[in-house]
mmCIF file of C-alpha atoms in Angstrom:
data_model
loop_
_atom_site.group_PDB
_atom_site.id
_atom_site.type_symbol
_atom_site.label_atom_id
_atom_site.label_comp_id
_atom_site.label_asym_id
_atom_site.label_seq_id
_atom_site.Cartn_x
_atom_site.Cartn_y
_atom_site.Cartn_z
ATOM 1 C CA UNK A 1 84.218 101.677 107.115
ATOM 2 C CA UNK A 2 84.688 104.397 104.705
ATOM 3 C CA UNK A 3 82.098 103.870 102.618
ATOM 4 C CA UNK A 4 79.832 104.288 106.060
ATOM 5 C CA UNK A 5 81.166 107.293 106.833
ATOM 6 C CA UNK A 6 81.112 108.669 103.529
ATOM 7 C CA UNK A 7 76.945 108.113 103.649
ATOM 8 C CA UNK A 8 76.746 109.565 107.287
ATOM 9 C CA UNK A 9 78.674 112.864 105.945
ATOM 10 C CA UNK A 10 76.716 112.813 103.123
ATOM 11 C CA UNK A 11 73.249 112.514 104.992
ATOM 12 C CA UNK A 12 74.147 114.805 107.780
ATOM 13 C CA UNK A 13 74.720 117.761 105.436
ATOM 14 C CA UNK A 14 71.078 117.327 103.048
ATOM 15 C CA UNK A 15 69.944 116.945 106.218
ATOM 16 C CA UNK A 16 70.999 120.729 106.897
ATOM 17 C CA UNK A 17 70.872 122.172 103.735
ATOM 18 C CA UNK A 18 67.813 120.608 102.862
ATOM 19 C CA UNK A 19 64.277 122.434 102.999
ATOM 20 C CA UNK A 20 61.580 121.308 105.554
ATOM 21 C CA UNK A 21 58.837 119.904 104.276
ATOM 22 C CA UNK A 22 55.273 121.868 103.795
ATOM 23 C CA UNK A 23 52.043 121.469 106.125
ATOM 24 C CA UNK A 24 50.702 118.357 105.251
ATOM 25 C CA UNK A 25 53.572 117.074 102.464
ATOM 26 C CA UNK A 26 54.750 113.570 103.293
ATOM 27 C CA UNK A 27 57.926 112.933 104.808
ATOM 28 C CA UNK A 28 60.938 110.559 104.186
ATOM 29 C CA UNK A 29 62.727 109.456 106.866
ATOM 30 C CA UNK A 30 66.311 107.345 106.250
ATOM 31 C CA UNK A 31 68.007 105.890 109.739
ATOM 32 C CA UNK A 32 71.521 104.404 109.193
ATOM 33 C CA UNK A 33 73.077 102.868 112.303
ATOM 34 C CA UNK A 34 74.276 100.397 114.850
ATOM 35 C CA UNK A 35 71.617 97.919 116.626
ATOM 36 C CA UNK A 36 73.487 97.071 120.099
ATOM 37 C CA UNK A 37 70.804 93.897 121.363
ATOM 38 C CA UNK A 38 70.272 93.466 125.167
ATOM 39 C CA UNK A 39 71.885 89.792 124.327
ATOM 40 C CA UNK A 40 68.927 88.032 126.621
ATOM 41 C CA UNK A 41 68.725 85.608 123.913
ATOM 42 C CA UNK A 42 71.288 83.145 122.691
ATOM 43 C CA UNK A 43 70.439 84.270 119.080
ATOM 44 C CA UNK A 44 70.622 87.847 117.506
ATOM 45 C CA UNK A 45 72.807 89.020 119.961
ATOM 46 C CA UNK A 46 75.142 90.389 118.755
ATOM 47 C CA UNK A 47 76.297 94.251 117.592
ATOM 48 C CA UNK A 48 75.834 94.570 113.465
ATOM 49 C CA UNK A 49 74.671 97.542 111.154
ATOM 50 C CA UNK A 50 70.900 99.173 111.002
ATOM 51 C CA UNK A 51 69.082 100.774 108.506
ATOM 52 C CA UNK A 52 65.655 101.906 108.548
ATOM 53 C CA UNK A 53 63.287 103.553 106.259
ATOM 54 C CA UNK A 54 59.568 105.346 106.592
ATOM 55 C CA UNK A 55 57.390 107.315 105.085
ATOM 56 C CA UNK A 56 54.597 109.565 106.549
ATOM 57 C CA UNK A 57 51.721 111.864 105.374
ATOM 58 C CA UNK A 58 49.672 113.724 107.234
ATOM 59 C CA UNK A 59 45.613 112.829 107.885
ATOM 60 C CA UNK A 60 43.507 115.630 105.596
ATOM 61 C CA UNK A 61 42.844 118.187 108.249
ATOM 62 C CA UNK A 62 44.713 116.872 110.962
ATOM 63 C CA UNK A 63 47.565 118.966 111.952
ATOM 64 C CA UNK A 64 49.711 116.445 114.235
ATOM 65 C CA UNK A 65 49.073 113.222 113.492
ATOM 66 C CA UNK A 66 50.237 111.581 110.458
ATOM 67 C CA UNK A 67 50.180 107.612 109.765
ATOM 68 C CA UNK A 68 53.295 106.083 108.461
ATOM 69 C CA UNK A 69 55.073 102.865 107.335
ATOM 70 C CA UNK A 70 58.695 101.652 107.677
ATOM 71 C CA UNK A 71 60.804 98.939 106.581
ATOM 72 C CA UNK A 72 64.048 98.203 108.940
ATOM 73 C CA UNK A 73 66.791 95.645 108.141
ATOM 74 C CA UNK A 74 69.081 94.295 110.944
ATOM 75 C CA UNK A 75 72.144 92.709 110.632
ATOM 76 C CA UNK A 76 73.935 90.899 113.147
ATOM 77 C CA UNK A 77 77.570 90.166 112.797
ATOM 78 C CA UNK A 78 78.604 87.354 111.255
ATOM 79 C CA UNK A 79 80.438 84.499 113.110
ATOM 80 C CA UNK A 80 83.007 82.737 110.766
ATOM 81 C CA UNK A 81 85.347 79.887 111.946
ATOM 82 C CA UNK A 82 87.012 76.918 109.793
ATOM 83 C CA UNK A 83 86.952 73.733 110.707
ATOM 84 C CA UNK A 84 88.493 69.852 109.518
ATOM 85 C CA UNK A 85 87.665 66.428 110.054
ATOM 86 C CA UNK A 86 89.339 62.948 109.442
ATOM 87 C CA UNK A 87 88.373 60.953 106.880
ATOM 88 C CA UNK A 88 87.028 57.595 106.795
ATOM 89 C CA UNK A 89 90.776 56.238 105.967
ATOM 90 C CA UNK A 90 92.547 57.839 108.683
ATOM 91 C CA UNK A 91 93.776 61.146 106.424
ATOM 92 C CA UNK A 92 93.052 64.548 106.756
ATOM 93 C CA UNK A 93 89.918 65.949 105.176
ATOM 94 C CA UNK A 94 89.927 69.221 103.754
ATOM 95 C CA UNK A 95 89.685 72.583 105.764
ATOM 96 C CA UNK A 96 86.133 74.297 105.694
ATOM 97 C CA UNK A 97 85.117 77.496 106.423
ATOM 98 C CA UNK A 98 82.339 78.127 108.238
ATOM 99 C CA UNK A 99 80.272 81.481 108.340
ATOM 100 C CA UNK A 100 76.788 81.965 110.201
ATOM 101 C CA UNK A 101 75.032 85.340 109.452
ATOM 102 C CA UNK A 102 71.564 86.499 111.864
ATOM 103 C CA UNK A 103 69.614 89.179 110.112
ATOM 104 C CA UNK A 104 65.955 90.478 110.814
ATOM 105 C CA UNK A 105 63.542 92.356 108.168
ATOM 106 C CA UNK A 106 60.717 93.986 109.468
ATOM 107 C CA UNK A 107 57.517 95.870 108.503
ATOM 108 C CA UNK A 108 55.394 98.165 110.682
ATOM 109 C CA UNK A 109 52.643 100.713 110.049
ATOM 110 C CA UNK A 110 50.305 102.792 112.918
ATOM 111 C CA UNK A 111 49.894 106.448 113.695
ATOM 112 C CA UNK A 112 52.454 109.182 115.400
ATOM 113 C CA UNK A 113 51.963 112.365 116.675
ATOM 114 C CA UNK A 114 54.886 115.066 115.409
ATOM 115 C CA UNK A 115 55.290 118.627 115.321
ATOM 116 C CA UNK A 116 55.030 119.437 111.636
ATOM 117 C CA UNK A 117 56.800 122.658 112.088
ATOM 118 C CA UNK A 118 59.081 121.865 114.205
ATOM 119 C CA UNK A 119 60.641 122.672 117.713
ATOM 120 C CA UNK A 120 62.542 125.522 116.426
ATOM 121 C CA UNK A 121 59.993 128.534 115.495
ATOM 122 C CA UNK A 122 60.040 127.995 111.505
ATOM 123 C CA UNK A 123 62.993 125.566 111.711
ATOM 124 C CA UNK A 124 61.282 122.796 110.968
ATOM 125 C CA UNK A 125 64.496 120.090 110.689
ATOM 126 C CA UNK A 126 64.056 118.851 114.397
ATOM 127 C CA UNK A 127 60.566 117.044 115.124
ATOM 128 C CA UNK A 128 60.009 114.949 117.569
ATOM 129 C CA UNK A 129 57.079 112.397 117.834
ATOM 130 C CA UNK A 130 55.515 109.722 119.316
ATOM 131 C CA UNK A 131 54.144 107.160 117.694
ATOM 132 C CA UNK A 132 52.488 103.406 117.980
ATOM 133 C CA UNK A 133 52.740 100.837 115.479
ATOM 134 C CA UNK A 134 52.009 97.202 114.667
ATOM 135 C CA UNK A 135 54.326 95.074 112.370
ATOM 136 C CA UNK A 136 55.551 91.618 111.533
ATOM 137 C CA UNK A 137 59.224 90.598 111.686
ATOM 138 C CA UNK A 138 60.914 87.945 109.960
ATOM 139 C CA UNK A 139 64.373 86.629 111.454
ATOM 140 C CA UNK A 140 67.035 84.435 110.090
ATOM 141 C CA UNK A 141 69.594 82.128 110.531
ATOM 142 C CA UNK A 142 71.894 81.103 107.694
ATOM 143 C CA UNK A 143 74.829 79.068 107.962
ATOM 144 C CA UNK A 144 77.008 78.965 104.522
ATOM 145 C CA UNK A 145 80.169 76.581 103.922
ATOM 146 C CA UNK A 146 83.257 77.134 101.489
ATOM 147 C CA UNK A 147 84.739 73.885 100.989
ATOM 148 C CA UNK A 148 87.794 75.672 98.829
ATOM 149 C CA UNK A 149 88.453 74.644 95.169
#
């Protein structure tokens, strides 16, 4: 939990000190997070960690709108439990933990519209945009087991 803080702290004050970027220079967007899912589905639920990264550059004489691509990764939170059986013989088998992780990676690229310069006159740190996009996701399911030694 530190460590997250530590890179929200650090982000939040480049972000301030940091120098807007010319007319028509491309832009580098980093989003650090939490991903809380509707939970409509019985799979990738649940609350986990967020991080998402893009990059745009204006169209040559084109003002507002810029195309851009972004890679996102989601993690779910892990479920872990540990388990036993009984052995053929009657005895106790050995104690197994059990940990399922959900993660999604995606990939998207389309257009936005954004105010280069900003909202604030010559401020240029808070632009707001909206944008379309088309991507392909990839989810998955792992389930890992730790027998002990």
């Amino acid at each position: 939990m530190r460590f997250k803080s530590t890179i929200l702290i650090y982000l939040l004050i480049t972000s301030l000190i940091a120098k807007p970027s010319e007319d028509g220079m491309p832009i580098l967007e980093v989003t650090i997070g939490k991903n809380y899912p509707t939970g409509s589905y019985d799979k990738y639920a649940d609350n986990g960690f967020s991080a998402r990264f893009s990059y745009s550059r204006q169209f040559i004489n084109n003002e507002y709108f810029r195309w851009q691509v972004a890679f996102q990764y989601i993690h779910f939170d892990s479920d872990k439990s540990t388990t036993s059986f009984l052995l053929e013989n009657g005895d106790q088998g050995p104690t197994i933990d059990l940990t399922r992780r959900e993660r999604g990676l995606l990939i998207n690229a389309g257009m936005r519209y954004s105010m280069n310069k900003g909202v604030v006159k010559n401020g240029g740190y808070f632009r707001p945009y909206i944008g379309g996009y088309v991507g392909l996701a990839n989810f998955r399911d792992a389930t890992f087991y730790d027998w002990g030694d």
